[in-house]
Amino acid sequence: MSYFDEALADFVQNFAYGDAIRHLAEQGYTAERIKKEYDYPLSIEKIEKMIQEARHEKN
């Protein structure tokens, strides 16, 4: 996958699922719990990355 394709996929996934994942993380959900309880078509690594980025932006 090219750099552009990866960047576009990240953008689309963040747009589609980012707010919900950030909200759940703020409520105390872990990436594992989000993956287990919700049917998001994202890898556990991607969910963890979104959570880490949200925490970084907050600080």
JSON list of N, CA and C in Angstrom, two decimals:
[
{"chain": "A", "resi": 1, "resn": "MET", "atom": "N", "xyz": [0.85, -1.16, 0.00]},
{"chain": "A", "resi": 1, "resn": "MET", "atom": "CA", "xyz": [0.00, 0.00, 0.00]},
{"chain": "A", "resi": 1, "resn": "MET", "atom": "C", "xyz": [0.90, 1.23, 0.00]},
{"chain": "A", "resi": 2, "resn": "SER", "atom": "N", "xyz": [0.57, 2.21, -0.82]},
{"chain": "A", "resi": 2, "resn": "SER", "atom": "CA", "xyz": [1.39, 3.41, -0.91]},
{"chain": "A", "resi": 2, "resn": "SER", "atom": "C", "xyz": [1.16, 4.32, 0.28]},
{"chain": "A", "resi": 3, "resn": "TYR", "atom": "N", "xyz": [2.06, 5.26, 0.46]},
{"chain": "A", "resi": 3, "resn": "TYR", "atom": "CA", "xyz": [1.94, 6.23, 1.55]},
{"chain": "A", "resi": 3, "resn": "TYR", "atom": "C", "xyz": [0.62, 6.97, 1.45]},
{"chain": "A", "resi": 4, "resn": "PHE", "atom": "N", "xyz": [0.25, 7.39, 0.24]},
{"chain": "A", "resi": 4, "resn": "PHE", "atom": "CA", "xyz": [-1.01, 8.12, 0.05]},
{"chain": "A", "resi": 4, "resn": "PHE", "atom": "C", "xyz": [-2.20, 7.25, 0.44]},
{"chain": "A", "resi": 5, "resn": "ASP", "atom": "N", "xyz": [-2.20, 6.00, 0.02]},
{"chain": "A", "resi": 5, "resn": "ASP", "atom": "CA", "xyz": [-3.30, 5.09, 0.36]},
{"chain": "A", "resi": 5, "resn": "ASP", "atom": "C", "xyz": [-3.43, 4.90, 1.86]},
{"chain": "A", "resi": 6, "resn": "GLU", "atom": "N", "xyz": [-2.30, 4.76, 2.54]},
{"chain": "A", "resi": 6, "resn": "GLU", "atom": "CA", "xyz": [-2.33, 4.60, 4.00]},
{"chain": "A", "resi": 6, "resn": "GLU", "atom": "C", "xyz": [-2.85, 5.86, 4.67]},
{"chain": "A", "resi": 7, "resn": "ALA", "atom": "N", "xyz": [-2.39, 7.02, 4.21]},
{"chain": "A", "resi": 7, "resn": "ALA", "atom": "CA", "xyz": [-2.85, 8.29, 4.79]},
{"chain": "A", "resi": 7, "resn": "ALA", "atom": "C", "xyz": [-4.34, 8.48, 4.56]},
{"chain": "A", "resi": 8, "resn": "LEU", "atom": "N", "xyz": [-4.81, 8.15, 3.39]},
{"chain": "A", "resi": 8, "resn": "LEU", "atom": "CA", "xyz": [-6.24, 8.27, 3.08]},
{"chain": "A", "resi": 8, "resn": "LEU", "atom": "C", "xyz": [-7.06, 7.32, 3.94]},
{"chain": "A", "resi": 9, "resn": "ALA", "atom": "N", "xyz": [-6.60, 6.10, 4.10]},
{"chain": "A", "resi": 9, "resn": "ALA", "atom": "CA", "xyz": [-7.31, 5.12, 4.93]},
{"chain": "A", "resi": 9, "resn": "ALA", "atom": "C", "xyz": [-7.36, 5.60, 6.38]},
{"chain": "A", "resi": 10, "resn": "ASP", "atom": "N", "xyz": [-6.25, 6.13, 6.89]},
{"chain": "A", "resi": 10, "resn": "ASP", "atom": "CA", "xyz": [-6.23, 6.66, 8.26]},
{"chain": "A", "resi": 10, "resn": "ASP", "atom": "C", "xyz": [-7.23, 7.80, 8.41]},
{"chain": "A", "resi": 11, "resn": "PHE", "atom": "N", "xyz": [-7.27, 8.69, 7.44]},
{"chain": "A", "resi": 11, "resn": "PHE", "atom": "CA", "xyz": [-8.18, 9.83, 7.48]},
{"chain": "A", "resi": 11, "resn": "PHE", "atom": "C", "xyz": [-9.64, 9.36, 7.50]},
{"chain": "A", "resi": 12, "resn": "VAL", "atom": "N", "xyz": [-9.97, 8.45, 6.63]},
{"chain": "A", "resi": 12, "resn": "VAL", "atom": "CA", "xyz": [-11.35, 7.96, 6.54]},
{"chain": "A", "resi": 12, "resn": "VAL", "atom": "C", "xyz": [-11.75, 7.23, 7.82]},
{"chain": "A", "resi": 13, "resn": "GLN", "atom": "N", "xyz": [-10.88, 6.39, 8.34]},
{"chain": "A", "resi": 13, "resn": "GLN", "atom": "CA", "xyz": [-11.20, 5.66, 9.57]},
{"chain": "A", "resi": 13, "resn": "GLN", "atom": "C", "xyz": [-11.34, 6.63, 10.75]},
{"chain": "A", "resi": 14, "resn": "ASN", "atom": "N", "xyz": [-10.45, 7.61, 10.83]},
{"chain": "A", "resi": 14, "resn": "ASN", "atom": "CA", "xyz": [-10.53, 8.57, 11.91]},
{"chain": "A", "resi": 14, "resn": "ASN", "atom": "C", "xyz": [-11.81, 9.38, 11.81]},
{"chain": "A", "resi": 15, "resn": "PHE", "atom": "N", "xyz": [-12.18, 9.77, 10.61]},
{"chain": "A", "resi": 15, "resn": "PHE", "atom": "CA", "xyz": [-13.41, 10.53, 10.41]},
{"chain": "A", "resi": 15, "resn": "PHE", "atom": "C", "xyz": [-14.63, 9.70, 10.80]},
{"chain": "A", "resi": 16, "resn": "ALA", "atom": "N", "xyz": [-14.63, 8.44, 10.41]},
{"chain": "A", "resi": 16, "resn": "ALA", "atom": "CA", "xyz": [-15.79, 7.58, 10.64]},
{"chain": "A", "resi": 16, "resn": "ALA", "atom": "C", "xyz": [-15.92, 7.10, 12.08]},
{"chain": "A", "resi": 17, "resn": "TYR", "atom": "N", "xyz": [-14.80, 6.81, 12.74]},
{"chain": "A", "resi": 17, "resn": "TYR", "atom": "CA", "xyz": [-14.85, 6.16, 14.05]},
{"chain": "A", "resi": 17, "resn": "TYR", "atom": "C", "xyz": [-14.14, 6.92, 15.15]},
{"chain": "A", "resi": 18, "resn": "GLY", "atom": "N", "xyz": [-13.36, 7.92, 14.81]},
{"chain": "A", "resi": 18, "resn": "GLY", "atom": "CA", "xyz": [-12.51, 8.59, 15.79]},
{"chain": "A", "resi": 18, "resn": "GLY", "atom": "C", "xyz": [-13.25, 9.19, 16.96]},
{"chain": "A", "resi": 19, "resn": "ASP", "atom": "N", "xyz": [-14.31, 9.94, 16.70]},
{"chain": "A", "resi": 19, "resn": "ASP", "atom": "CA", "xyz": [-15.05, 10.59, 17.80]},
{"chain": "A", "resi": 19, "resn": "ASP", "atom": "C", "xyz": [-15.64, 9.55, 18.76]},
{"chain": "A", "resi": 20, "resn": "ALA", "atom": "N", "xyz": [-16.21, 8.50, 18.22]},
{"chain": "A", "resi": 20, "resn": "ALA", "atom": "CA", "xyz": [-16.81, 7.47, 19.07]},
{"chain": "A", "resi": 20, "resn": "ALA", "atom": "C", "xyz": [-15.74, 6.78, 19.92]},
{"chain": "A", "resi": 21, "resn": "ILE", "atom": "N", "xyz": [-14.62, 6.46, 19.31]},
{"chain": "A", "resi": 21, "resn": "ILE", "atom": "CA", "xyz": [-13.55, 5.79, 20.05]},
{"chain": "A", "resi": 21, "resn": "ILE", "atom": "C", "xyz": [-12.98, 6.72, 21.12]},
{"chain": "A", "resi": 22, "resn": "ARG", "atom": "N", "xyz": [-12.78, 7.98, 20.79]},
{"chain": "A", "resi": 22, "resn": "ARG", "atom": "CA", "xyz": [-12.28, 8.93, 21.79]},
{"chain": "A", "resi": 22, "resn": "ARG", "atom": "C", "xyz": [-13.28, 9.07, 22.95]},
{"chain": "A", "resi": 23, "resn": "HIS", "atom": "N", "xyz": [-14.55, 9.13, 22.63]},
{"chain": "A", "resi": 23, "resn": "HIS", "atom": "CA", "xyz": [-15.57, 9.23, 23.68]},
{"chain": "A", "resi": 23, "resn": "HIS", "atom": "C", "xyz": [-15.54, 8.00, 24.58]},
{"chain": "A", "resi": 24, "resn": "LEU", "atom": "N", "xyz": [-15.50, 6.83, 23.99]},
{"chain": "A", "resi": 24, "resn": "LEU", "atom": "CA", "xyz": [-15.47, 5.60, 24.79]},
{"chain": "A", "resi": 24, "resn": "LEU", "atom": "C", "xyz": [-14.21, 5.54, 25.66]},
{"chain": "A", "resi": 25, "resn": "ALA", "atom": "N", "xyz": [-13.08, 5.96, 25.11]},
{"chain": "A", "resi": 25, "resn": "ALA", "atom": "CA", "xyz": [-11.84, 5.97, 25.88]},
{"chain": "A", "resi": 25, "resn": "ALA", "atom": "C", "xyz": [-11.95, 6.93, 27.06]},
{"chain": "A", "resi": 26, "resn": "GLU", "atom": "N", "xyz": [-12.58, 8.07, 26.85]},
{"chain": "A", "resi": 26, "resn": "GLU", "atom": "CA", "xyz": [-12.78, 9.03, 27.95]},
{"chain": "A", "resi": 26, "resn": "GLU", "atom": "C", "xyz": [-13.69, 8.45, 29.03]},
{"chain": "A", "resi": 27, "resn": "GLN", "atom": "N", "xyz": [-14.55, 7.53, 28.66]},
{"chain": "A", "resi": 27, "resn": "GLN", "atom": "CA", "xyz": [-15.45, 6.87, 29.61]},
{"chain": "A", "resi": 27, "resn": "GLN", "atom": "C", "xyz": [-14.76, 5.69, 30.30]},
{"chain": "A", "resi": 28, "resn": "GLY", "atom": "N", "xyz": [-13.50, 5.46, 29.99]},
{"chain": "A", "resi": 28, "resn": "GLY", "atom": "CA", "xyz": [-12.74, 4.40, 30.64]},
{"chain": "A", "resi": 28, "resn": "GLY", "atom": "C", "xyz": [-12.61, 3.11, 29.87]},
{"chain": "A", "resi": 29, "resn": "TYR", "atom": "N", "xyz": [-13.11, 3.07, 28.65]},
{"chain": "A", "resi": 29, "resn": "TYR", "atom": "CA", "xyz": [-12.99, 1.86, 27.85]},
{"chain": "A", "resi": 29, "resn": "TYR", "atom": "C", "xyz": [-11.55, 1.69, 27.38]},
{"chain": "A", "resi": 30, "resn": "THR", "atom": "N", "xyz": [-11.09, 0.46, 27.37]},
{"chain": "A", "resi": 30, "resn": "THR", "atom": "CA", "xyz": [-9.79, 0.14, 26.80]},
{"chain": "A", "resi": 30, "resn": "THR", "atom": "C", "xyz": [-9.98, -0.21, 25.32]},
{"chain": "A", "resi": 31, "resn": "ALA", "atom": "N", "xyz": [-8.88, -0.24, 24.60]},
{"chain": "A", "resi": 31, "resn": "ALA", "atom": "CA", "xyz": [-8.96, -0.63, 23.20]},
{"chain": "A", "resi": 31, "resn": "ALA", "atom": "C", "xyz": [-9.51, -2.05, 23.06]},
{"chain": "A", "resi": 32, "resn": "GLU", "atom": "N", "xyz": [-9.12, -2.92, 23.96]},
{"chain": "A", "resi": 32, "resn": "GLU", "atom": "CA", "xyz": [-9.59, -4.30, 23.91]},
{"chain": "A", "resi": 32, "resn": "GLU", "atom": "C", "xyz": [-11.11, -4.37, 24.13]},
{"chain": "A", "resi": 33, "resn": "ARG", "atom": "N", "xyz": [-11.61, -3.58, 25.06]},
{"chain": "A", "resi": 33, "resn": "ARG", "atom": "CA", "xyz": [-13.05, -3.58, 25.33]},
{"chain": "A", "resi": 33, "resn": "ARG", "atom": "C", "xyz": [-13.83, -3.00, 24.16]},
{"chain": "A", "resi": 34, "resn": "ILE", "atom": "N", "xyz": [-13.30, -1.94, 23.56]},
{"chain": "A", "resi": 34, "resn": "ILE", "atom": "CA", "xyz": [-13.97, -1.34, 22.40]},
{"chain": "A", "resi": 34, "resn": "ILE", "atom": "C", "xyz": [-14.04, -2.36, 21.27]},
{"chain": "A", "resi": 35, "resn": "LYS", "atom": "N", "xyz": [-12.94, -3.03, 21.01]},
{"chain": "A", "resi": 35, "resn": "LYS", "atom": "CA", "xyz": [-12.89, -4.03, 19.94]},
{"chain": "A", "resi": 35, "resn": "LYS", "atom": "C", "xyz": [-13.87, -5.17, 20.23]},
{"chain": "A", "resi": 36, "resn": "LYS", "atom": "N", "xyz": [-13.97, -5.59, 21.49]},
{"chain": "A", "resi": 36, "resn": "LYS", "atom": "CA", "xyz": [-14.82, -6.71, 21.86]},
{"chain": "A", "resi": 36, "resn": "LYS", "atom": "C", "xyz": [-16.30, -6.35, 21.81]},
{"chain": "A", "resi": 37, "resn": "GLU", "atom": "N", "xyz": [-16.67, -5.15, 22.27]},
{"chain": "A", "resi": 37, "resn": "GLU", "atom": "CA", "xyz": [-18.07, -4.81, 22.42]},
{"chain": "A", "resi": 37, "resn": "GLU", "atom": "C", "xyz": [-18.69, -4.10, 21.22]},
{"chain": "A", "resi": 38, "resn": "TYR", "atom": "N", "xyz": [-17.87, -3.55, 20.35]},
{"chain": "A", "resi": 38, "resn": "TYR", "atom": "CA", "xyz": [-18.40, -2.82, 19.20]},
{"chain": "A", "resi": 38, "resn": "TYR", "atom": "C", "xyz": [-17.89, -3.45, 17.92]},
{"chain": "A", "resi": 39, "resn": "ASP", "atom": "N", "xyz": [-18.66, -3.31, 16.90]},
{"chain": "A", "resi": 39, "resn": "ASP", "atom": "CA", "xyz": [-18.34, -3.96, 15.63]},
{"chain": "A", "resi": 39, "resn": "ASP", "atom": "C", "xyz": [-17.64, -3.01, 14.66]},
{"chain": "A", "resi": 40, "resn": "TYR", "atom": "N", "xyz": [-16.60, -2.35, 15.14]},
{"chain": "A", "resi": 40, "resn": "TYR", "atom": "CA", "xyz": [-15.85, -1.45, 14.26]},
{"chain": "A", "resi": 40, "resn": "TYR", "atom": "C", "xyz": [-14.87, -2.27, 13.43]},
{"chain": "A", "resi": 41, "resn": "PRO", "atom": "N", "xyz": [-14.80, -2.01, 12.15]},
{"chain": "A", "resi": 41, "resn": "PRO", "atom": "CA", "xyz": [-13.88, -2.78, 11.29]},
{"chain": "A", "resi": 41, "resn": "PRO", "atom": "C", "xyz": [-12.46, -2.24, 11.36]},
{"chain": "A", "resi": 42, "resn": "LEU", "atom": "N", "xyz": [-11.94, -2.16, 12.58]},
{"chain": "A", "resi": 42, "resn": "LEU", "atom": "CA", "xyz": [-10.60, -1.63, 12.81]},
{"chain": "A", "resi": 42, "resn": "LEU", "atom": "C", "xyz": [-9.79, -2.65, 13.59]},
{"chain": "A", "resi": 43, "resn": "SER", "atom": "N", "xyz": [-8.50, -2.64, 13.37]},
{"chain": "A", "resi": 43, "resn": "SER", "atom": "CA", "xyz": [-7.63, -3.51, 14.15]},
{"chain": "A", "resi": 43, "resn": "SER", "atom": "C", "xyz": [-7.47, -2.95, 15.55]},
{"chain": "A", "resi": 44, "resn": "ILE", "atom": "N", "xyz": [-7.09, -3.80, 16.47]},
{"chain": "A", "resi": 44, "resn": "ILE", "atom": "CA", "xyz": [-6.85, -3.36, 17.83]},
{"chain": "A", "resi": 44, "resn": "ILE", "atom": "C", "xyz": [-5.73, -2.31, 17.86]},
{"chain": "A", "resi": 45, "resn": "GLU", "atom": "N", "xyz": [-4.76, -2.48, 16.97]},
{"chain": "A", "resi": 45, "resn": "GLU", "atom": "CA", "xyz": [-3.65, -1.53, 16.90]},
{"chain": "A", "resi": 45, "resn": "GLU", "atom": "C", "xyz": [-4.14, -0.15, 16.47]},
{"chain": "A", "resi": 46, "resn": "LYS", "atom": "N", "xyz": [-5.05, -0.10, 15.53]},
{"chain": "A", "resi": 46, "resn": "LYS", "atom": "CA", "xyz": [-5.59, 1.17, 15.06]},
{"chain": "A", "resi": 46, "resn": "LYS", "atom": "C", "xyz": [-6.40, 1.85, 16.16]},
{"chain": "A", "resi": 47, "resn": "ILE", "atom": "N", "xyz": [-7.18, 1.09, 16.89]},
{"chain": "A", "resi": 47, "resn": "ILE", "atom": "CA", "xyz": [-7.95, 1.65, 18.00]},
{"chain": "A", "resi": 47, "resn": "ILE", "atom": "C", "xyz": [-7.01, 2.21, 19.06]},
{"chain": "A", "resi": 48, "resn": "GLU", "atom": "N", "xyz": [-5.96, 1.45, 19.40]},
{"chain": "A", "resi": 48, "resn": "GLU", "atom": "CA", "xyz": [-4.98, 1.92, 20.38]},
{"chain": "A", "resi": 48, "resn": "GLU", "atom": "C", "xyz": [-4.31, 3.20, 19.90]},
{"chain": "A", "resi": 49, "resn": "LYS", "atom": "N", "xyz": [-3.99, 3.27, 18.63]},
{"chain": "A", "resi": 49, "resn": "LYS", "atom": "CA", "xyz": [-3.36, 4.46, 18.07]},
{"chain": "A", "resi": 49, "resn": "LYS", "atom": "C", "xyz": [-4.29, 5.68, 18.19]},
{"chain": "A", "resi": 50, "resn": "MET", "atom": "N", "xyz": [-5.56, 5.50, 17.90]},
{"chain": "A", "resi": 50, "resn": "MET", "atom": "CA", "xyz": [-6.52, 6.60, 18.02]},
{"chain": "A", "resi": 50, "resn": "MET", "atom": "C", "xyz": [-6.62, 7.08, 19.47]},
{"chain": "A", "resi": 51, "resn": "ILE", "atom": "N", "xyz": [-6.61, 6.16, 20.41]},
{"chain": "A", "resi": 51, "resn": "ILE", "atom": "CA", "xyz": [-6.69, 6.52, 21.82]},
{"chain": "A", "resi": 51, "resn": "ILE", "atom": "C", "xyz": [-5.43, 7.27, 22.23]},
{"chain": "A", "resi": 52, "resn": "GLN", "atom": "N", "xyz": [-4.27, 6.78, 21.83]},
{"chain": "A", "resi": 52, "resn": "GLN", "atom": "CA", "xyz": [-3.01, 7.45, 22.18]},
{"chain": "A", "resi": 52, "resn": "GLN", "atom": "C", "xyz": [-2.94, 8.85, 21.57]},
{"chain": "A", "resi": 53, "resn": "GLU", "atom": "N", "xyz": [-3.36, 8.99, 20.34]},
{"chain": "A", "resi": 53, "resn": "GLU", "atom": "CA", "xyz": [-3.34, 10.31, 19.70]},
{"chain": "A", "resi": 53, "resn": "GLU", "atom": "C", "xyz": [-4.28, 11.28, 20.40]},
{"chain": "A", "resi": 54, "resn": "ALA", "atom": "N", "xyz": [-5.43, 10.79, 20.84]},
{"chain": "A", "resi": 54, "resn": "ALA", "atom": "CA", "xyz": [-6.39, 11.64, 21.55]},
{"chain": "A", "resi": 54, "resn": "ALA", "atom": "C", "xyz": [-5.80, 12.09, 22.88]},
{"chain": "A", "resi": 55, "resn": "ARG", "atom": "N", "xyz": [-5.14, 11.20, 23.57]},
{"chain": "A", "resi": 55, "resn": "ARG", "atom": "CA", "xyz": [-4.51, 11.56, 24.86]},
{"chain": "A", "resi": 55, "resn": "ARG", "atom": "C", "xyz": [-3.39, 12.56, 24.65]},
{"chain": "A", "resi": 56, "resn": "HIS", "atom": "N", "xyz": [-2.64, 12.38, 23.59]},
{"chain": "A", "resi": 56, "resn": "HIS", "atom": "CA", "xyz": [-1.54, 13.30, 23.28]},
{"chain": "A", "resi": 56, "resn": "HIS", "atom": "C", "xyz": [-2.06, 14.68, 22.96]},
{"chain": "A", "resi": 57, "resn": "GLU", "atom": "N", "xyz": [-3.14, 14.76, 22.20]},
{"chain": "A", "resi": 57, "resn": "GLU", "atom": "CA", "xyz": [-3.74, 16.05, 21.84]},
{"chain": "A", "resi": 57, "resn": "GLU", "atom": "C", "xyz": [-4.30, 16.77, 23.05]},
{"chain": "A", "resi": 58, "resn": "LYS", "atom": "N", "xyz": [-4.78, 16.01, 24.04]},
{"chain": "A", "resi": 58, "resn": "LYS", "atom": "CA", "xyz": [-5.37, 16.59, 25.23]},
{"chain": "A", "resi": 58, "resn": "LYS", "atom": "C", "xyz": [-4.32, 17.28, 26.10]},
{"chain": "A", "resi": 59, "resn": "ASN", "atom": "N", "xyz": [-3.11, 16.76, 26.08]},
{"chain": "A", "resi": 59, "resn": "ASN", "atom": "CA", "xyz": [-2.04, 17.31, 26.94]},
{"chain": "A", "resi": 59, "resn": "ASN", "atom": "C", "xyz": [-1.32, 18.43, 26.31]}
]
